[in-house]
Amino acid sequence: MSGKVWLVGAGPGDPGLITVMGLDCLKRADAVVYDRLVNPLLLKEAAAHCVLIDVGKRADHHPIPQDRINAILIEQANMGREVVRLKGGDPFVFGRGGEEAEALVRAGVTCEVVPGITSAIGGLARAGIPVTHRDFASSFHVITGHLRDGKDPHNWRVLAQLDGTLIILMGMSRLADICQQLILHGRDADTPAAVVMNASHPEQRTVLATLGTLAQESARAGMAAPSLIVIGDVAALTLLQSL
Ligand code: SAH
């Protein structure tokens, strides 16, 4: 008997922001393999017989190598289980969901994807920030702040020329550098910019500043991961809501 893996997006944090299809999978699963960013409250939805496997990467622990996570998914499916791989936000937005799907396909394991609300859009929405707005932004660009093998994957000159909304995930440890790069390459230091921490959770916090002051203001307010960095005129609309 061969099982199946569902790559399910858990949404940005609030358990109400998983999809109906995702919740359905979770309730039926025999095994759930979950990440650190998944709200533990969602795990309560799993059946009593369901095996819960934590593969979350913690700052104080060595991360579980991606190969090991792939192997766990394949093992679980080969035991004939219905496996939910529960990932924060959307599984295909910076979550290595693509790599997991590839590994499953290679191993001959049936796999299905249930999209989720990405923090990049839904997280900002919960902070009252629309990623587009006819008067302020006609495009949005989601980038990672993470360095790959110590190298910066971005062309900051090109990114600084874009006048749409720029959303940076995994960027908090490099916030000052990111803002500086954008200013150096021509983006106005007065551009509204914000950091939204723990978006959609009860402890959500937002700091609104400008590109020139965001790093300092954010540090002063003690903002840390997981946070979204948003640069562009729409960031100023944060003020319109008290969420
Ligand atoms: N697949 C996820 C992103 C994974 S990368 C998604 O679609 O949302 C992890 C990064 O996402 C974090 O470092 C942070 O930048 C962002 N993130 C995820 N959840 C968040 C939340 N609730 N609040 C703020 N940022 C969040």
Coordinates of C-alpha atoms and ligand atoms in Angstrom, one line a residue:
M1 CA 0.0 0.0 0.0
S2 CA 1.5 3.3 -0.9
G3 CA 0.6 6.5 0.9
K4 CA 0.6 10.1 -0.3
V5 CA 2.1 13.4 0.7
W6 CA 0.1 16.6 0.8
L7 CA 2.2 19.8 0.8
V8 CA -0.1 22.0 2.8
G9 CA 0.2 25.8 3.4
A10 CA -0.7 26.6 7.0
G11 CA -1.1 30.4 6.3
P12 CA 0.8 33.2 8.1
G13 CA 0.0 32.2 11.7
D14 CA -3.6 32.7 12.8
P15 CA -5.1 29.2 12.7
G16 CA -8.2 30.6 11.0
L17 CA -6.1 31.4 7.9
I18 CA -5.5 27.8 6.7
T19 CA -7.7 26.9 3.8
V20 CA -10.7 24.6 4.1
M21 CA -8.9 22.1 1.9
G22 CA -5.7 22.3 4.1
L23 CA -7.7 21.7 7.3
D24 CA -9.5 18.8 5.7
C25 CA -6.1 17.2 4.9
L26 CA -4.9 17.8 8.4
K27 CA -7.9 16.2 10.0
R28 CA -7.5 13.1 7.8
A29 CA -3.7 12.8 8.1
D30 CA -1.9 9.8 9.6
A31 CA 1.3 11.8 9.9
V32 CA 2.0 15.5 10.0
V33 CA 5.5 16.8 9.4
Y34 CA 5.6 20.4 10.5
D35 CA 7.8 23.5 10.6
R36 CA 8.6 26.0 13.3
L37 CA 6.4 28.7 11.8
V38 CA 3.3 26.5 11.9
N39 CA 1.0 27.6 14.8
P40 CA 0.9 24.7 17.3
L41 CA -2.9 25.3 17.7
L42 CA -3.4 23.8 14.2
L43 CA -1.8 20.5 15.3
K44 CA -4.7 20.0 17.6
E45 CA -6.9 19.5 14.5
A46 CA -5.0 16.3 13.7
A47 CA -6.7 13.0 14.6
A48 CA -5.8 11.1 17.8
H49 CA -3.9 8.4 15.9
C50 CA -1.9 10.9 13.9
V51 CA 1.9 11.0 14.3
L52 CA 3.3 14.5 14.7
I53 CA 6.9 15.0 13.5
D54 CA 8.6 18.3 14.3
V55 CA 11.3 19.2 11.7
G56 CA 11.4 22.9 12.7
K57 CA 14.7 24.6 12.5
R58 CA 15.5 26.4 15.7
A59 CA 18.1 29.1 16.2
D60 CA 19.8 27.2 19.0
H61 CA 19.8 23.9 17.2
H62 CA 21.4 22.7 14.1
P63 CA 18.8 22.7 11.3
I64 CA 17.5 19.4 10.2
P65 CA 19.1 19.0 6.7
Q66 CA 16.6 19.2 3.8
D67 CA 17.7 15.7 2.7
R68 CA 16.6 14.3 6.0
I69 CA 13.2 16.0 5.8
N70 CA 12.7 14.6 2.3
A71 CA 13.7 11.2 3.5
I72 CA 11.2 11.4 6.4
L73 CA 8.4 12.3 4.0
I74 CA 9.3 9.4 1.7
E75 CA 9.5 6.9 4.6
Q76 CA 6.2 8.0 6.0
A77 CA 4.4 7.7 2.7
N78 CA 6.0 4.3 2.0
M79 CA 4.5 3.1 5.3
G80 CA 1.2 3.6 3.5
R81 CA 0.3 6.8 5.5
E82 CA -1.5 9.9 4.3
V83 CA 1.2 12.5 5.2
V84 CA 0.7 16.2 5.6
R85 CA 3.8 18.3 5.2
L86 CA 2.6 21.4 6.9
K87 CA 4.5 24.6 6.1
G88 CA 4.1 28.2 7.1
G89 CA 2.4 30.5 4.6
D90 CA 2.3 29.1 1.1
P91 CA 4.4 25.9 0.6
F92 CA 6.0 27.3 -2.6
V93 CA 7.0 30.7 -1.3
F94 CA 10.6 30.4 0.1
G95 CA 9.7 27.3 2.0
R96 CA 11.6 24.7 0.0
G97 CA 8.3 23.2 -1.0
G98 CA 9.5 23.0 -4.6
E99 CA 12.5 20.9 -3.5
E100 CA 10.3 18.6 -1.4
A101 CA 7.9 18.1 -4.3
E102 CA 10.8 17.3 -6.6
A103 CA 12.2 14.7 -4.1
L104 CA 8.8 13.1 -3.7
V105 CA 8.3 12.9 -7.5
R106 CA 11.8 11.4 -7.9
A107 CA 11.0 8.8 -5.2
G108 CA 7.7 7.9 -7.0
V109 CA 5.6 9.2 -4.1
T110 CA 2.2 10.7 -5.0
C111 CA 2.2 14.3 -4.0
E112 CA -0.4 17.0 -4.0
V113 CA -0.1 20.7 -3.1
V114 CA -2.6 22.7 -1.1
P115 CA -1.7 26.4 -1.4
G116 CA -1.7 28.7 1.6
I117 CA -2.0 32.4 2.3
T118 CA 1.6 33.6 2.1
S119 CA 2.8 35.9 4.9
A120 CA 4.2 38.2 2.2
I121 CA 0.6 39.2 1.2
G122 CA -1.7 38.0 3.9
G123 CA 0.6 38.9 6.8
L124 CA 0.8 42.5 5.5
A125 CA -2.9 42.5 5.0
R126 CA -3.4 41.7 8.7
A127 CA -1.3 44.8 9.5
G128 CA -3.5 46.9 7.2
I129 CA -1.0 47.1 4.4
P130 CA -2.3 46.5 0.9
V131 CA 0.5 45.2 -1.3
T132 CA -1.0 47.1 -4.3
H133 CA -3.1 50.2 -4.4
R134 CA -4.1 52.2 -7.5
D135 CA -2.7 55.4 -6.1
F136 CA 0.6 54.0 -4.7
A137 CA 1.8 50.7 -6.1
S138 CA 1.0 48.9 -9.4
S139 CA 3.3 46.0 -8.7
F140 CA 4.8 44.1 -5.8
H141 CA 8.0 42.1 -5.6
V142 CA 8.8 39.5 -2.9
I143 CA 12.4 38.7 -2.3
T144 CA 14.4 36.8 0.2
G145 CA 16.9 38.5 2.5
H146 CA 18.7 35.2 3.0
L147 CA 22.2 34.8 1.6
R148 CA 23.0 31.6 -0.2
D149 CA 26.4 30.2 0.6
G150 CA 27.3 33.7 2.0
K151 CA 26.5 35.3 -1.4
D152 CA 23.8 38.0 -2.0
P153 CA 21.6 36.7 -4.8
H154 CA 20.2 40.1 -5.7
N155 CA 21.0 42.9 -8.1
W156 CA 20.2 45.8 -5.8
R157 CA 20.6 48.3 -8.6
V158 CA 17.7 46.7 -10.4
L159 CA 15.6 46.3 -7.2
A160 CA 16.2 50.0 -6.3
Q161 CA 14.8 51.1 -9.6
L162 CA 11.4 49.3 -9.1
D163 CA 8.8 51.6 -7.8
G164 CA 6.3 48.9 -6.7
T165 CA 6.1 47.5 -3.2
L166 CA 9.2 45.6 -2.1
I167 CA 8.6 42.8 0.4
I168 CA 11.5 41.1 2.0
L169 CA 11.2 37.8 3.9
M170 CA 14.0 36.4 6.1
G171 CA 15.7 39.8 6.0
M172 CA 15.9 40.9 9.6
S173 CA 19.5 40.0 10.3
R174 CA 20.5 42.1 7.3
L175 CA 17.9 44.9 7.6
A176 CA 20.4 47.8 7.9
D177 CA 22.4 46.4 4.9
I178 CA 19.3 46.0 2.8
C179 CA 18.1 49.5 3.4
Q180 CA 21.5 50.9 2.7
Q181 CA 21.8 49.0 -0.6
L182 CA 18.5 50.3 -1.8
I183 CA 19.4 53.9 -0.9
L184 CA 22.9 53.6 -2.4
H185 CA 21.3 52.5 -5.7
G186 CA 18.9 55.3 -5.8
R187 CA 15.7 54.5 -3.9
D188 CA 14.6 57.6 -1.9
A189 CA 15.5 57.4 1.8
D190 CA 12.2 59.0 2.6
T191 CA 10.2 56.1 1.1
P192 CA 7.8 54.7 3.7
A193 CA 9.0 51.4 5.1
A194 CA 7.7 49.1 7.8
V195 CA 8.5 45.9 9.7
V196 CA 5.6 43.6 10.7
M197 CA 6.6 41.1 13.3
N198 CA 4.5 37.9 14.1
A199 CA 1.9 38.9 11.5
S200 CA -1.6 37.6 12.1
H201 CA -0.7 36.4 15.6
P202 CA -2.1 38.0 18.8
E203 CA 1.3 39.5 19.5
Q204 CA 1.6 41.1 16.0
R205 CA 3.6 44.4 16.0
T206 CA 4.3 47.0 13.3
V207 CA 7.0 49.6 13.2
L208 CA 6.5 52.3 10.5
A209 CA 9.4 54.4 9.5
T210 CA 11.2 55.4 6.3
L211 CA 13.8 53.5 4.3
G212 CA 16.5 55.7 5.9
T213 CA 15.3 55.2 9.5
L214 CA 13.8 51.7 9.5
A215 CA 16.8 49.7 10.7
Q216 CA 17.3 52.0 13.7
E217 CA 13.6 52.3 14.6
S218 CA 13.1 48.5 14.2
A219 CA 16.1 47.8 16.5
R220 CA 14.9 50.3 19.0
A221 CA 11.5 48.5 19.1
G222 CA 13.1 45.1 19.5
M223 CA 11.7 43.7 16.2
A224 CA 13.1 40.3 15.3
A225 CA 12.2 37.3 13.2
P226 CA 9.7 36.2 12.0
S227 CA 9.1 39.6 10.4
L228 CA 8.2 41.1 7.1
I229 CA 10.0 44.1 5.7
V230 CA 7.9 46.2 3.4
I231 CA 9.2 49.2 1.4
G232 CA 7.0 51.4 -0.6
D233 CA 4.3 54.1 -0.3
V234 CA 1.7 51.5 0.8
A235 CA 3.6 50.9 4.0
A236 CA 2.3 54.3 5.2
L237 CA -1.2 53.1 5.0
T238 CA -0.5 51.0 8.1
L239 CA -1.7 54.0 10.0
L240 CA -5.2 53.6 8.7
Q241 CA -5.8 50.5 10.8
S242 CA -5.4 49.7 14.4
L243 CA -5.0 46.0 13.9
Ligands
SAH1 N1 6.4 30.0 3.0 C1 6.3 31.1 3.9 C2 7.6 31.9 4.0 C3 8.8 31.0 4.6 S1 10.3 31.9 4.8 C4 5.2 32.1 3.5 O1 4.6 31.9 2.4 O2 4.8 33.0 4.3 C5 10.1 32.5 6.4 C6 10.0 34.0 6.5 O3 8.6 34.3 6.2 C7 10.2 34.6 7.9 O4 11.6 34.8 8.1 C8 9.5 35.9 7.8 O5 10.2 36.8 7.0 C9 8.3 35.5 7.0 N2 7.1 35.1 7.8 C10 6.4 34.0 7.9 N3 5.4 34.1 8.7 C11 5.4 35.3 9.3 C12 4.6 36.0 10.2 N4 3.6 35.4 10.8 N5 5.0 37.3 10.5 C13 6.0 37.9 9.9 N6 6.8 37.3 9.0 C14 6.5 36.0 8.7

